Amino acid sequence: YDAATRVATLRPATTLAGYAGYTVTVSNSIRDVSGNAYPGTSWSFSTRRAAPRVGGVDRYDTAARLSATRHAAGVPVAYVATGEAFPDALTGGPAAAVGGGPLLLTRAGSLPGSTATELARLRPGRIVVLGGPAVVSEAVVSALRTHTTGTVTRIAGSDRYDTAARISAASFTPGVQVAYLATGATFPDALAGGAAAARARGPILLTRPGVLPQATIDELTRLAPARIVVLGGPTVIGDGLMAQLDAYTSGTVTRLHGDDRYATSVAVSAATYPGSVGTLYVATGTAFPDGLSAGPLAGVVGGPLLLVRPGELPAAVAAEIRRLNPANVVVVGSTGAVGEAVRSAIEGL
């Protein structure tokens, strides 16, 4: 500190990178250029956490923009699923992450322009379509063939549970470290679990609330995972069903859940990321499309996907962001999905 100019200078080696999101105050320790202390003086600085937004004009454009933030041209594979329903894309996300490519969304009867543009940029080695012709038509499959020199294949089962099992079978070998199980009736639990599964390189399989589907049983038998993680509370996956899962692993069967979908996403994050992370993603918990493509990306970059209300940052989520202390939080979706007030609150944490 130079008393004449009243200017404090940070040494060249000092970095603020480790203090993102904090106000740091140093008291009674300011010295002038000769080393003389100035008792009672203090100074402070603050930084705001970066919270860039990735959002498009619709769900298809948002998925394409997310892909562009992470994937370079020439990816080995791109996965394409319907943007009009959640099950196929939820279970396809970890497969896309393991395969090294994005998860993009399409309409049932036509390939959106934003998806086509991103595929033209990516030029993937091959394309995998998730779901049957009722959700991704043959017309869309034909359009996809113009965007790769490799194959365009379809993975589809008799229902969402069978499709999830087939996606897993095509992507994961027996002896995976973990398999995640979520209800196939609703989306929030599996949204948050997608990032964790992508990071752990394990599948997400689906179940009915009280009955384990045969397709899921068969896939768990084939996988013989080292452990199984159930996503959601007893109201969505009962304790009786959870007890049945012991037969399909030599390890533990654990449950991750909270009081609501937002707290459940925090529980998944806390169990998966014990320390700080560089980047995490947040998306609305009231709709599924934005989180479908964000989950795999979050897992690949080593951070969680947390869910927020459109106009409010839940207290549990705010606390988890503080604990993880990321330098960047990627806000996924338009201002209608995640409002500016939420983004500003995140930056100020």
Coordinates of C-alpha atoms in Angstrom, one line a residue:
Y1 CA 0.0 0.0 0.0
D2 CA 1.4 3.4 -1.1
A3 CA 0.3 6.0 1.4
A4 CA 1.1 8.8 -1.0
T5 CA -1.1 7.5 -3.8
R6 CA -3.5 5.5 -1.5
V7 CA -3.2 2.6 -3.9
A8 CA -3.0 -1.0 -2.8
T9 CA -1.3 -3.3 -5.4
L10 CA -1.7 -7.1 -5.5
R11 CA 1.5 -9.0 -6.1
P12 CA 1.8 -10.5 -9.6
A13 CA 1.4 -14.1 -8.3
T14 CA -1.9 -13.3 -6.6
T15 CA -4.9 -14.9 -8.3
L16 CA -8.6 -14.4 -7.6
A17 CA -9.6 -17.6 -9.3
G18 CA -10.0 -19.4 -6.0
Y19 CA -12.2 -16.8 -4.5
A20 CA -15.0 -16.7 -7.1
G21 CA -18.3 -15.8 -5.4
Y22 CA -16.7 -14.5 -2.2
T23 CA -15.9 -11.2 -0.5
V24 CA -12.5 -11.3 1.1
T25 CA -11.5 -8.7 3.7
V26 CA -8.0 -8.2 5.0
S27 CA -7.6 -6.1 8.2
N28 CA -4.7 -4.6 10.1
S29 CA -2.1 -6.0 7.7
I30 CA -1.6 -3.4 5.0
R31 CA 2.0 -2.3 4.6
D32 CA 3.6 0.4 2.6
V33 CA 6.4 -0.2 0.1
S34 CA 9.0 0.0 2.9
G35 CA 7.2 -2.6 5.0
N36 CA 5.7 -0.3 7.5
A37 CA 2.3 -1.4 8.8
Y38 CA -0.8 0.8 8.9
P39 CA -2.8 -0.4 11.9
G40 CA -6.5 -0.1 11.7
T41 CA -6.6 0.0 7.9
S42 CA -8.4 -2.5 5.8
W43 CA -9.4 -3.2 2.2
S44 CA -11.7 -5.6 0.5
F45 CA -12.6 -6.9 -2.9
S46 CA -15.4 -9.0 -4.2
T47 CA -16.0 -11.1 -7.3
R48 CA -19.2 -12.4 -8.8
R49 CA -19.6 -16.0 -9.9
A50 CA -20.0 -16.3 -13.6
A51 CA -23.4 -17.6 -14.7
P52 CA -23.6 -17.6 -18.5
R53 CA -26.9 -18.6 -20.1
V54 CA -27.3 -21.2 -22.8
G55 CA -30.8 -20.9 -24.2
G56 CA -32.4 -21.0 -27.6
V57 CA -35.7 -20.1 -29.2
D58 CA -37.1 -23.5 -28.3
R59 CA -36.1 -26.8 -26.8
Y60 CA -34.5 -28.0 -30.0
D61 CA -32.4 -24.9 -30.4
T62 CA -31.3 -25.0 -26.7
A63 CA -30.1 -28.6 -27.1
A64 CA -28.2 -27.6 -30.2
R65 CA -26.6 -24.6 -28.5
L66 CA -25.6 -26.8 -25.6
S67 CA -24.0 -29.3 -28.0
A68 CA -22.0 -26.4 -29.6
T69 CA -20.5 -25.4 -26.3
R70 CA -18.9 -28.7 -25.8
H71 CA -18.5 -30.8 -28.9
A72 CA -16.2 -30.2 -31.8
A73 CA -16.8 -31.3 -35.3
G74 CA -16.1 -35.0 -36.0
V75 CA -17.7 -36.5 -32.9
P76 CA -17.9 -40.3 -33.0
V77 CA -21.6 -40.4 -32.5
A78 CA -24.7 -38.2 -32.0
Y79 CA -27.9 -39.4 -30.3
V80 CA -31.2 -38.1 -31.4
A81 CA -34.4 -38.4 -29.3
T82 CA -37.9 -36.9 -29.3
G83 CA -38.2 -33.5 -27.6
E84 CA -41.9 -34.1 -27.0
A85 CA -41.6 -36.7 -24.2
F86 CA -38.9 -37.5 -21.7
P87 CA -38.2 -41.2 -21.2
D88 CA -36.0 -42.0 -24.2
A89 CA -33.8 -39.0 -23.9
L90 CA -33.4 -39.4 -20.1
T91 CA -32.0 -42.9 -20.5
G92 CA -30.1 -42.0 -23.6
G93 CA -28.1 -39.2 -22.0
P94 CA -25.5 -41.3 -20.2
A95 CA -25.1 -43.4 -23.3
A96 CA -24.4 -40.3 -25.3
A97 CA -21.8 -39.2 -22.7
V98 CA -20.1 -42.5 -22.8
G99 CA -20.1 -42.5 -26.6
G100 CA -18.5 -39.1 -26.7
G101 CA -21.3 -37.3 -28.4
P102 CA -24.2 -35.0 -27.8
L103 CA -27.9 -35.7 -27.2
L104 CA -30.0 -33.7 -29.6
L105 CA -33.8 -33.4 -29.9
T106 CA -36.2 -33.7 -32.7
R107 CA -39.9 -33.5 -33.5
A108 CA -41.7 -36.7 -34.3
G109 CA -42.4 -35.9 -37.9
S110 CA -39.7 -33.4 -38.9
L111 CA -36.1 -32.6 -38.1
P112 CA -35.9 -29.1 -36.6
G113 CA -33.7 -26.6 -38.4
S114 CA -31.5 -26.0 -35.4
T115 CA -30.9 -29.7 -34.9
A116 CA -30.0 -30.1 -38.6
T117 CA -27.6 -27.2 -38.5
E118 CA -25.8 -28.6 -35.5
L119 CA -25.5 -32.0 -37.1
A120 CA -24.2 -30.4 -40.2
R121 CA -21.5 -28.8 -38.0
L122 CA -20.7 -31.9 -36.1
R123 CA -20.6 -34.4 -39.0
P124 CA -20.8 -37.3 -36.5
G125 CA -19.3 -40.7 -37.4
R126 CA -22.7 -42.3 -36.8
I127 CA -26.2 -41.4 -35.5
V128 CA -28.3 -43.3 -33.0
V129 CA -32.0 -42.7 -32.9
L130 CA -33.8 -43.4 -29.6
G131 CA -37.4 -44.6 -29.7
G132 CA -39.8 -46.1 -32.2
P133 CA -41.3 -44.6 -35.3
A134 CA -44.2 -43.2 -33.3
V135 CA -41.8 -40.8 -31.6
V136 CA -39.1 -40.4 -34.3
S137 CA -40.6 -41.1 -37.7
E138 CA -38.9 -42.7 -40.6
A139 CA -38.9 -39.3 -42.4
V140 CA -36.7 -38.0 -39.6
V141 CA -34.4 -41.0 -39.9
S142 CA -34.1 -40.4 -43.7
A143 CA -33.2 -36.7 -43.0
L144 CA -30.5 -37.8 -40.5
R145 CA -28.8 -39.9 -43.1
T146 CA -27.6 -36.8 -44.9
H147 CA -25.7 -35.7 -41.8
T148 CA -23.3 -38.7 -41.4
T149 CA -21.2 -40.9 -43.6
G150 CA -21.8 -43.7 -41.1
T151 CA -24.8 -45.6 -40.0
V152 CA -28.1 -44.3 -38.7
T153 CA -29.5 -46.9 -36.3
R154 CA -32.6 -47.0 -34.1
I155 CA -32.9 -48.3 -30.5
A156 CA -36.4 -49.0 -29.5
G157 CA -38.4 -51.4 -27.3
S158 CA -42.0 -52.3 -26.7
D159 CA -42.3 -49.5 -24.1
R160 CA -40.2 -46.9 -22.2
Y161 CA -38.8 -49.6 -19.8
D162 CA -37.7 -51.9 -22.6
T163 CA -36.2 -49.0 -24.6
A164 CA -34.2 -47.9 -21.6
A165 CA -32.9 -51.5 -21.2
R166 CA -32.0 -51.7 -24.9
I167 CA -30.1 -48.4 -24.7
S168 CA -28.2 -49.7 -21.8
A169 CA -27.4 -53.0 -23.5
A170 CA -26.1 -51.2 -26.5
S171 CA -23.8 -48.9 -24.5
F172 CA -22.7 -50.6 -21.3
T173 CA -20.8 -53.9 -20.6
P174 CA -21.4 -56.2 -17.7
G175 CA -19.7 -55.3 -14.5
V176 CA -20.4 -51.5 -14.5
Q177 CA -19.5 -49.8 -11.3
V178 CA -23.1 -48.5 -10.8
A179 CA -26.5 -48.6 -12.3
Y180 CA -29.2 -45.9 -11.5
L181 CA -32.8 -46.7 -11.3
A182 CA -35.6 -44.1 -11.6
T183 CA -39.3 -44.0 -12.1
G184 CA -40.5 -44.0 -15.6
A185 CA -43.6 -42.1 -14.7
T186 CA -42.1 -38.7 -14.1
F187 CA -38.9 -36.9 -15.1
P188 CA -37.3 -34.8 -12.3
D189 CA -35.4 -37.6 -10.4
A190 CA -33.8 -39.0 -13.6
L191 CA -32.9 -35.5 -14.8
A192 CA -30.6 -34.9 -11.9
G193 CA -29.4 -38.5 -12.1
G194 CA -28.4 -38.2 -15.7
A195 CA -25.3 -36.1 -14.8
A196 CA -24.3 -38.5 -12.1
A197 CA -24.7 -41.5 -14.4
A198 CA -22.8 -39.9 -17.1
R199 CA -19.9 -39.1 -14.7
A200 CA -19.9 -42.7 -13.3
R201 CA -20.3 -44.2 -16.8
G202 CA -23.3 -46.2 -15.8
P203 CA -26.8 -46.5 -17.2
I204 CA -30.1 -45.1 -16.0
L205 CA -32.9 -47.8 -16.1
L206 CA -36.6 -47.2 -15.5
T207 CA -39.1 -48.9 -13.3
R208 CA -42.8 -48.7 -12.4
P209 CA -43.5 -47.5 -8.8
G210 CA -44.3 -50.9 -7.4
V211 CA -43.2 -53.4 -10.0
L212 CA -39.8 -53.9 -11.5
P213 CA -40.4 -54.4 -15.3
Q214 CA -39.1 -57.6 -16.8
A215 CA -36.9 -55.7 -19.3
T216 CA -35.2 -53.9 -16.4
I217 CA -34.8 -57.2 -14.5
D218 CA -33.1 -58.8 -17.5
E219 CA -30.8 -55.8 -18.0
L220 CA -29.8 -55.7 -14.4
T221 CA -29.1 -59.4 -14.5
R222 CA -26.9 -58.9 -17.5
L223 CA -25.0 -55.9 -16.1
A224 CA -24.4 -57.3 -12.6
P225 CA -23.5 -53.7 -11.4
A226 CA -21.2 -53.3 -8.5
R227 CA -23.9 -51.2 -6.8
I228 CA -27.3 -49.8 -7.5
V229 CA -28.5 -46.3 -6.8
V230 CA -32.3 -45.6 -6.6
L231 CA -33.4 -42.1 -7.4
G232 CA -36.4 -40.7 -5.6
G233 CA -38.3 -41.4 -2.4
P234 CA -40.6 -44.3 -1.4
T235 CA -43.6 -42.7 -3.0
V236 CA -42.1 -43.1 -6.5
I237 CA -40.1 -46.3 -5.9
G238 CA -41.4 -48.3 -3.0
D239 CA -39.2 -49.9 -0.3
G240 CA -40.4 -53.4 -1.3
L241 CA -39.2 -52.9 -4.8
M242 CA -35.9 -51.5 -3.5
A243 CA -35.4 -54.7 -1.4
Q244 CA -35.7 -56.8 -4.6
L245 CA -32.7 -55.0 -6.1
D246 CA -30.3 -56.8 -3.7
A247 CA -30.6 -59.8 -6.0
Y248 CA -28.9 -57.9 -8.9
T249 CA -25.8 -56.6 -7.3
S250 CA -23.1 -57.9 -4.9
G251 CA -22.7 -54.4 -3.5
T252 CA -25.0 -51.8 -1.9
V253 CA -28.5 -50.6 -2.9
T254 CA -28.9 -47.0 -1.8
R255 CA -31.5 -44.4 -2.2
L256 CA -31.0 -40.7 -3.0
H257 CA -33.9 -38.3 -2.5
G258 CA -35.1 -35.1 -0.8
D259 CA -38.3 -33.4 0.2
D260 CA -39.0 -32.3 -3.4
R261 CA -37.4 -32.5 -6.8
Y262 CA -35.1 -29.6 -6.0
A263 CA -33.8 -31.2 -2.8
T264 CA -33.5 -34.6 -4.6
S265 CA -31.2 -33.0 -7.2
V266 CA -29.1 -31.7 -4.3
A267 CA -29.0 -35.1 -2.7
V268 CA -27.8 -36.6 -6.0
S269 CA -25.1 -33.9 -6.3
A270 CA -23.9 -34.2 -2.7
A271 CA -23.5 -38.0 -3.1
T272 CA -21.7 -37.7 -6.4
Y273 CA -19.4 -34.7 -5.9
P274 CA -17.8 -34.6 -2.4
G275 CA -15.6 -31.7 -3.2
S276 CA -15.6 -28.5 -5.3
V277 CA -16.3 -28.5 -9.0
G278 CA -15.3 -26.2 -11.8
T279 CA -18.7 -26.0 -13.6
L280 CA -22.2 -27.0 -12.8
Y281 CA -25.5 -26.7 -14.7
V282 CA -28.9 -25.5 -13.6
A283 CA -32.2 -26.0 -15.4
T284 CA -35.8 -25.7 -14.5
G285 CA -37.4 -28.5 -12.5
T286 CA -40.9 -27.8 -13.9
A287 CA -40.3 -29.0 -17.4
F288 CA -38.0 -31.7 -18.9
P289 CA -36.5 -30.6 -22.2
D290 CA -33.6 -28.3 -21.1
G291 CA -32.3 -30.8 -18.6
L292 CA -32.4 -33.7 -21.1
S293 CA -29.4 -32.4 -23.0
A294 CA -27.7 -30.6 -20.1
G295 CA -27.4 -33.6 -17.8
P296 CA -25.0 -35.6 -20.0
L297 CA -22.9 -32.4 -20.6
A298 CA -22.7 -31.7 -16.9
G299 CA -21.5 -35.2 -16.2
V300 CA -18.8 -35.0 -18.9
V301 CA -17.4 -31.8 -17.5
G302 CA -17.4 -33.1 -14.0
G303 CA -20.3 -31.2 -12.4
P304 CA -23.9 -31.8 -11.4
L305 CA -27.2 -30.7 -12.9
L306 CA -29.3 -28.9 -10.2
L307 CA -32.9 -28.0 -10.6
V308 CA -34.4 -24.6 -9.9
R309 CA -37.9 -23.0 -10.0
P310 CA -38.4 -20.6 -12.9
G311 CA -38.6 -17.6 -10.6
E312 CA -36.8 -18.7 -7.4
L313 CA -33.5 -20.3 -6.4
P314 CA -34.4 -23.0 -3.8
A315 CA -32.5 -22.6 -0.5
A316 CA -31.2 -26.1 -0.7
V317 CA -29.8 -25.5 -4.2
A318 CA -28.2 -22.3 -3.2
A319 CA -26.5 -24.0 -0.3
E320 CA -25.2 -26.8 -2.6
I321 CA -23.8 -24.2 -5.1
R322 CA -21.9 -22.6 -2.2
R323 CA -20.6 -25.9 -1.0
L324 CA -19.4 -26.9 -4.5
N325 CA -17.9 -23.4 -5.1
P326 CA -17.9 -23.6 -8.9
A327 CA -16.2 -20.9 -10.9
N328 CA -19.0 -21.1 -13.5
V329 CA -22.7 -22.0 -13.3
V330 CA -24.3 -22.6 -16.7
V331 CA -27.9 -21.5 -16.7
V332 CA -29.8 -23.6 -19.2
G333 CA -32.9 -22.3 -21.0
S334 CA -34.6 -19.1 -21.8
T335 CA -35.6 -16.4 -19.2
G336 CA -39.1 -18.1 -19.2
A337 CA -37.5 -21.3 -18.0
V338 CA -35.0 -19.8 -15.6
G339 CA -35.6 -16.2 -14.8
E340 CA -33.0 -13.5 -14.6
A341 CA -33.7 -13.1 -10.9
V342 CA -32.5 -16.7 -10.4
R343 CA -29.4 -16.2 -12.6
S344 CA -28.6 -13.0 -10.6
A345 CA -29.0 -14.8 -7.3
I346 CA -26.6 -17.5 -8.5
E347 CA -24.0 -14.9 -9.5
G348 CA -24.2 -13.3 -6.1
L349 CA -23.7 -16.4 -4.0

